[in-house]
Amino acid sequence: MAVVIGVLSSKNPAERRTPMVPDVAKKLRAQGAEIVMQRGAGAGAYLSEADFPDVQWVDTADEVLARADMLWTVSPPDEATLAQLRPGSTVLGLLAPYGSADRARELAQKNITAFAMELLPRISRAQSMDILSSQGAAAGYQCVLIAAAFCPKFFPMLTYAAGTIRPARVLVIGAGVAGLQAIATAKRLGAMVEGYDVRPETKEQVESLGAKFVDTGVSAAGTGGYARELTEEEKAQQAVKLGKAIAQADVLITTAAVPGKRAPLIVTDEMVRGMKPGAVVVDMAAETGGNVAGTLPNQDVWVGGVRIIGPVNLPSNMPVHASEMFSKNLFNFISPFIKDGALVLDDTDEVLTGATLTANGEVKHPGVKQALGL
Amino acid sequence: MAVVIGVLSSKNPAERRTPMVPDVAKKLRAQGAEIVMQRGAGAGAYLSEADFPDVQWVDTADEVLARADMLWTVSPPDEATLAQLRPGSTVLGLLAPYGSADRARELAQKNITAFAMELLPRISRAQSMDILSSQGAAAGYQCVLIAAAFCPKFFPMLTYAAGTIRPARVLVIGAGVAGLQAIATAKRLGAMVEGYDVRPETKEQVESLGAKFVDTGVSAAGTGGYARELTEEEKAQQAVKLGKAIAQADVLITTAAVPGKRAPLIVTDEMVRGMKPGAVVVDMAAETGGNVAGTLPNQDVWVGGVRIIGPVNLPSNMPVHASEMFSKNLFNFISPFIKDGALVLDDTDEVLTGATLTANGEVKHPGVKQALGL
């Protein structure tokens, strides 16, 4: 029997992405799946019903949820949606697995197979499914656009008839996918760019983008592509070296995250106060507590002459391309398990099992269980 | 006797530029001029009193105006300031000469020598004084940052693990200083860029920045670096060819201006409605009526799925560098006429006389007189 894939329209106007784009719908249909979408889904990404010849459109979320064997979603289902999910069905998308013990419990109790793409193993084979990476690229790019728009200076060097403008100095802390994209974008715009990360293996990547690596002498290579937490002594050493680079920056972009934990506080109030008047800070970690003292999510905060911006859900600012990448990532994750239209999951598959939040009535992921005390 | 140069703080919080920066104050002081600034002037550009060791600070505008022989300003003096200007004194800056017959009359009646930098002859020797050009470069850069921030797509091509994102298509209409800077900035960000101008001599400039020139077959080479107005027939021909390029664009930036007149309406409502959903229009001519049907100054307007943004005073968004360029332009204009600290104007100087709005009790500029019916 053909698997029915459901997509709801977003209840949150600030979430403009859709997990289903026309190209992916077409491929799923070719695999024999059926797709049911709620009217309005895709509108945030400027997609109309006419763009989806392979989809059945229904008026209400109820109708989608009554029929869906598998729900694709860009954000965790809310209470009402959770309550209506069909027992035994599958949910696939960004589920904020560390965000709520109640949600994890309810998914398990309803016997939902929930794949949280945040939990995807960071192995080579899974790169084409890596939503954190694709959305991180969008976020890193957006950070630079925000910083450039608020910076009172040109990013590029400019020679005009009466002289030469020196390029702005941009410092990017955290050289994951988002940070590297921020570095690349700031370089494109012509700024002098420095990059920093506690993982020493990022030095080469930062330098390959034409940026200078800030060497603090602290190394914190961790597992799974993330850094481990630093000791107090290491933090102090990092602070001294970083402080100098921060004081010289016209723009500071911070992107350091630790999955399931508060973001590390890297830039102290003192460092912020040491920045130039007119300096701009964009703290991409605002949603998880911020890398910068004083950051508030979704707000601009002034500390003296320094503006600290705490943007949230940056990929939603560019919903066309963010949705395209998101949808392709989900397709690459699940399509090997759609056979003659039916969903046939394989619980020996390393990628599937790694991304499993709940299945068979249980919360499965060890890291999440530990973090949430389940 | 030393000339006293006065600078007021801006009464308009949206105007963050200052016509006097520390480097220029130092040079003027070295020439023997005195500089009196009102407390708060410079603050919008993140400059404090301590940054200006060569300046005397006073508390009120009254004190500045009582002492100043020459007022430097980024925008036309308002009624109150006009009333307080010392008869026989000099005013220097952007004065919106075509904006108000009353203002021109009052400047003349008070026997003010007013140099409106908008009127600067566009000759080689005056390039280093050209405020319209330096501020136009800032505006063109800002247009692209705004467009990129609102565009639902990446500007650059992006190769990620699940595929490739195609670069955004940017069309820039009007290839003056602002338009060329917009083209250069959009190219920096990795977009596919097309440029268009009615002046055929701009083709080479557009192409030298790596952009494609839209050939409509219409030529409107004018005088003074601006285009002449097109005939109705030429407009129709332009519309057909441009319409196609506009329909393909993800971003449209328009920068066409005619000094002292309403901006030419180039992009019709029909053309806007032919654009893709999610397309972004930034109309830099919003303040003078707009190049695009539907533009409103300082507002976002949606026409179907197309967002039309009508920014005003864009250089003020980057007050540090915009002020630096502005101040240097003014210095280059007036410093040859400061001798042993005294202002000695030369009414045989082509640049000085060309930029003269009022002198000796009269409105002098023929173009302004004609436009304002004086």
PDB file of N, CA and C in Angstrom, chain A residues 83-128:
ATOM      1  N   ALA A  83      -1.239  15.471  19.281  1.00  0.00           N
ATOM      2  CA  ALA A  83      -2.424  14.725  19.719  1.00  0.00           C
ATOM      3  C   ALA A  83      -3.119  14.038  18.544  1.00  0.00           C
ATOM      4  N   GLN A  84      -2.999  14.634  17.361  1.00  0.00           N
ATOM      5  CA  GLN A  84      -3.708  14.085  16.202  1.00  0.00           C
ATOM      6  C   GLN A  84      -2.887  13.125  15.363  1.00  0.00           C
ATOM      7  N   LEU A  85      -1.582  13.031  15.625  1.00  0.00           N
ATOM      8  CA  LEU A  85      -0.749  12.112  14.833  1.00  0.00           C
ATOM      9  C   LEU A  85      -1.303  10.700  14.965  1.00  0.00           C
ATOM     10  N   ARG A  86      -1.360   9.991  13.861  1.00  0.00           N
ATOM     11  CA  ARG A  86      -1.880   8.616  13.920  1.00  0.00           C
ATOM     12  C   ARG A  86      -0.883   7.716  14.639  1.00  0.00           C
ATOM     13  N   PRO A  87      -1.350   6.945  15.627  1.00  0.00           N
ATOM     14  CA  PRO A  87      -0.447   6.001  16.297  1.00  0.00           C
ATOM     15  C   PRO A  87       0.203   5.092  15.250  1.00  0.00           C
ATOM     16  N   GLY A  88       1.501   4.856  15.442  1.00  0.00           N
ATOM     17  CA  GLY A  88       2.217   3.998  14.506  1.00  0.00           C
ATOM     18  C   GLY A  88       2.753   4.732  13.293  1.00  0.00           C
ATOM     19  N   SER A  89       2.442   5.998  13.157  1.00  0.00           N
ATOM     20  CA  SER A  89       2.930   6.726  11.987  1.00  0.00           C
ATOM     21  C   SER A  89       4.359   7.230  12.211  1.00  0.00           C
ATOM     22  N   THR A  90       4.893   7.869  11.186  1.00  0.00           N
ATOM     23  CA  THR A  90       6.296   8.303  11.193  1.00  0.00           C
ATOM     24  C   THR A  90       6.343   9.828  11.067  1.00  0.00           C
ATOM     25  N   VAL A  91       7.297  10.425  11.772  1.00  0.00           N
ATOM     26  CA  VAL A  91       7.512  11.871  11.665  1.00  0.00           C
ATOM     27  C   VAL A  91       8.969  12.102  11.306  1.00  0.00           C
ATOM     28  N   LEU A  92       9.210  13.051  10.452  1.00  0.00           N
ATOM     29  CA  LEU A  92      10.521  13.238   9.841  1.00  0.00           C
ATOM     30  C   LEU A  92      10.795  14.722   9.690  1.00  0.00           C
ATOM     31  N   GLY A  93      11.883  15.200  10.289  1.00  0.00           N
ATOM     32  CA  GLY A  93      12.215  16.621  10.124  1.00  0.00           C
ATOM     33  C   GLY A  93      13.075  17.123  11.263  1.00  0.00           C
ATOM     34  N   LEU A  94      13.104  18.440  11.424  1.00  0.00           N
ATOM     35  CA  LEU A  94      13.784  19.010  12.582  1.00  0.00           C
ATOM     36  C   LEU A  94      12.808  18.946  13.746  1.00  0.00           C
ATOM     37  N   LEU A  95      13.181  18.235  14.802  1.00  0.00           N
ATOM     38  CA  LEU A  95      12.246  17.975  15.898  1.00  0.00           C
ATOM     39  C   LEU A  95      12.739  18.527  17.231  1.00  0.00           C
ATOM     40  N   ALA A  96      13.820  19.272  17.232  1.00  0.00           N
ATOM     41  CA  ALA A  96      14.372  19.812  18.481  1.00  0.00           C
ATOM     42  C   ALA A  96      14.384  18.735  19.570  1.00  0.00           C
ATOM     43  N   PRO A  97      15.103  17.642  19.346  1.00  0.00           N
ATOM     44  CA  PRO A  97      14.983  16.468  20.220  1.00  0.00           C
ATOM     45  C   PRO A  97      15.367  16.745  21.668  1.00  0.00           C
ATOM     46  N   TYR A  98      16.263  17.710  21.873  1.00  0.00           N
ATOM     47  CA  TYR A  98      16.673  18.014  23.246  1.00  0.00           C
ATOM     48  C   TYR A  98      15.745  19.032  23.900  1.00  0.00           C
ATOM     49  N   GLY A  99      14.746  19.483  23.154  1.00  0.00           N
ATOM     50  CA  GLY A  99      13.964  20.627  23.608  1.00  0.00           C
ATOM     51  C   GLY A  99      12.892  20.307  24.616  1.00  0.00           C
ATOM     52  N   SER A 100      12.372  19.076  24.618  1.00  0.00           N
ATOM     53  CA  SER A 100      11.203  18.802  25.461  1.00  0.00           C
ATOM     54  C   SER A 100      11.095  17.319  25.789  1.00  0.00           C
ATOM     55  N   ALA A 101      11.175  17.001  27.078  1.00  0.00           N
ATOM     56  CA  ALA A 101      10.988  15.613  27.515  1.00  0.00           C
ATOM     57  C   ALA A 101       9.542  15.181  27.285  1.00  0.00           C
ATOM     58  N   ASP A 102       8.600  16.101  27.495  1.00  0.00           N
ATOM     59  CA  ASP A 102       7.188  15.768  27.297  1.00  0.00           C
ATOM     60  C   ASP A 102       6.903  15.351  25.855  1.00  0.00           C
ATOM     61  N   ARG A 103       7.485  16.111  24.934  1.00  0.00           N
ATOM     62  CA  ARG A 103       7.247  15.807  23.515  1.00  0.00           C
ATOM     63  C   ARG A 103       7.819  14.421  23.178  1.00  0.00           C
ATOM     64  N   ALA A 104       9.037  14.162  23.645  1.00  0.00           N
ATOM     65  CA  ALA A 104       9.660  12.861  23.373  1.00  0.00           C
ATOM     66  C   ALA A 104       8.797  11.745  23.964  1.00  0.00           C
ATOM     67  N   ARG A 105       8.327  11.938  25.190  1.00  0.00           N
ATOM     68  CA  ARG A 105       7.484  10.923  25.836  1.00  0.00           C
ATOM     69  C   ARG A 105       6.205  10.684  25.062  1.00  0.00           C
ATOM     70  N   GLU A 106       5.570  11.765  24.636  1.00  0.00           N
ATOM     71  CA  GLU A 106       4.305  11.593  23.931  1.00  0.00           C
ATOM     72  C   GLU A 106       4.495  10.895  22.590  1.00  0.00           C
ATOM     73  N   LEU A 107       5.584  11.252  21.888  1.00  0.00           N
ATOM     74  CA  LEU A 107       5.876  10.564  20.624  1.00  0.00           C
ATOM     75  C   LEU A 107       6.043   9.061  20.867  1.00  0.00           C
ATOM     76  N   ALA A 108       6.733   8.734  21.934  1.00  0.00           N
ATOM     77  CA  ALA A 108       6.965   7.318  22.250  1.00  0.00           C
ATOM     78  C   ALA A 108       5.649   6.626  22.627  1.00  0.00           C
ATOM     79  N   GLN A 109       4.872   7.299  23.477  1.00  0.00           N
ATOM     80  CA  GLN A 109       3.610   6.693  23.937  1.00  0.00           C
ATOM     81  C   GLN A 109       2.657   6.416  22.777  1.00  0.00           C
ATOM     82  N   LYS A 110       2.696   7.292  21.765  1.00  0.00           N
ATOM     83  CA  LYS A 110       1.811   7.088  20.613  1.00  0.00           C
ATOM     84  C   LYS A 110       2.420   6.134  19.588  1.00  0.00           C
ATOM     85  N   ASN A 111       3.565   5.581  19.968  1.00  0.00           N
ATOM     86  CA  ASN A 111       4.236   4.638  19.071  1.00  0.00           C
ATOM     87  C   ASN A 111       4.589   5.268  17.722  1.00  0.00           C
ATOM     88  N   ILE A 112       4.997   6.537  17.793  1.00  0.00           N
ATOM     89  CA  ILE A 112       5.449   7.222  16.586  1.00  0.00           C
ATOM     90  C   ILE A 112       6.917   6.881  16.338  1.00  0.00           C
ATOM     91  N   THR A 113       7.245   6.610  15.095  1.00  0.00           N
ATOM     92  CA  THR A 113       8.653   6.524  14.708  1.00  0.00           C
ATOM     93  C   THR A 113       9.079   7.927  14.297  1.00  0.00           C
ATOM     94  N   ALA A 114       9.888   8.543  15.166  1.00  0.00           N
ATOM     95  CA  ALA A 114      10.263   9.940  14.932  1.00  0.00           C
ATOM     96  C   ALA A 114      11.736  10.015  14.578  1.00  0.00           C
ATOM     97  N   PHE A 115      12.010  10.530  13.393  1.00  0.00           N
ATOM     98  CA  PHE A 115      13.393  10.756  12.972  1.00  0.00           C
ATOM     99  C   PHE A 115      13.705  12.239  13.131  1.00  0.00           C
ATOM    100  N   ALA A 116      14.581  12.524  14.069  1.00  0.00           N
ATOM    101  CA  ALA A 116      14.983  13.917  14.296  1.00  0.00           C
ATOM    102  C   ALA A 116      16.275  14.149  13.527  1.00  0.00           C
ATOM    103  N   MET A 117      16.216  14.993  12.530  1.00  0.00           N
ATOM    104  CA  MET A 117      17.368  15.160  11.653  1.00  0.00           C
ATOM    105  C   MET A 117      18.549  15.815  12.376  1.00  0.00           C
ATOM    106  N   GLU A 118      18.281  16.417  13.534  1.00  0.00           N
ATOM    107  CA  GLU A 118      19.386  16.934  14.347  1.00  0.00           C
ATOM    108  C   GLU A 118      20.287  15.792  14.833  1.00  0.00           C
ATOM    109  N   LEU A 119      19.730  14.572  14.910  1.00  0.00           N
ATOM    110  CA  LEU A 119      20.477  13.447  15.480  1.00  0.00           C
ATOM    111  C   LEU A 119      21.221  12.649  14.401  1.00  0.00           C
ATOM    112  N   LEU A 120      21.091  13.063  13.162  1.00  0.00           N
ATOM    113  CA  LEU A 120      21.718  12.349  12.042  1.00  0.00           C
ATOM    114  C   LEU A 120      23.201  12.119  12.327  1.00  0.00           C
ATOM    115  N   PRO A 121      23.672  10.870  12.190  1.00  0.00           N
ATOM    116  CA  PRO A 121      25.110  10.632  12.375  1.00  0.00           C
ATOM    117  C   PRO A 121      25.913  11.448  11.369  1.00  0.00           C
ATOM    118  N   ARG A 122      26.991  12.049  11.840  1.00  0.00           N
ATOM    119  CA  ARG A 122      27.773  12.900  10.931  1.00  0.00           C
ATOM    120  C   ARG A 122      28.841  12.060  10.233  1.00  0.00           C
ATOM    121  N   ILE A 123      28.358  11.127   9.406  1.00  0.00           N
ATOM    122  CA  ILE A 123      29.262  10.279   8.630  1.00  0.00           C
ATOM    123  C   ILE A 123      29.123  10.649   7.160  1.00  0.00           C
ATOM    124  N   SER A 124      30.098  10.240   6.369  1.00  0.00           N
ATOM    125  CA  SER A 124      30.138  10.650   4.959  1.00  0.00           C
ATOM    126  C   SER A 124      28.847  10.343   4.229  1.00  0.00           C
ATOM    127  N   ARG A 125      28.342   9.122   4.422  1.00  0.00           N
ATOM    128  CA  ARG A 125      27.170   8.696   3.675  1.00  0.00           C
ATOM    129  C   ARG A 125      25.959   9.573   3.962  1.00  0.00           C
ATOM    130  N   ALA A 126      25.945  10.192   5.149  1.00  0.00           N
ATOM    131  CA  ALA A 126      24.770  10.974   5.541  1.00  0.00           C
ATOM    132  C   ALA A 126      24.864  12.445   5.152  1.00  0.00           C
ATOM    133  N   GLN A 127      25.961  12.850   4.531  1.00  0.00           N
ATOM    134  CA  GLN A 127      26.128  14.283   4.237  1.00  0.00           C
ATOM    135  C   GLN A 127      25.004  14.849   3.368  1.00  0.00           C
ATOM    136  N   SER A 128      24.527  14.032   2.445  1.00  0.00           N
ATOM    137  CA  SER A 128      23.490  14.545   1.540  1.00  0.00           C
ATOM    138  C   SER A 128      22.131  14.663   2.236  1.00  0.00           C
TER     139      SER A 128
END
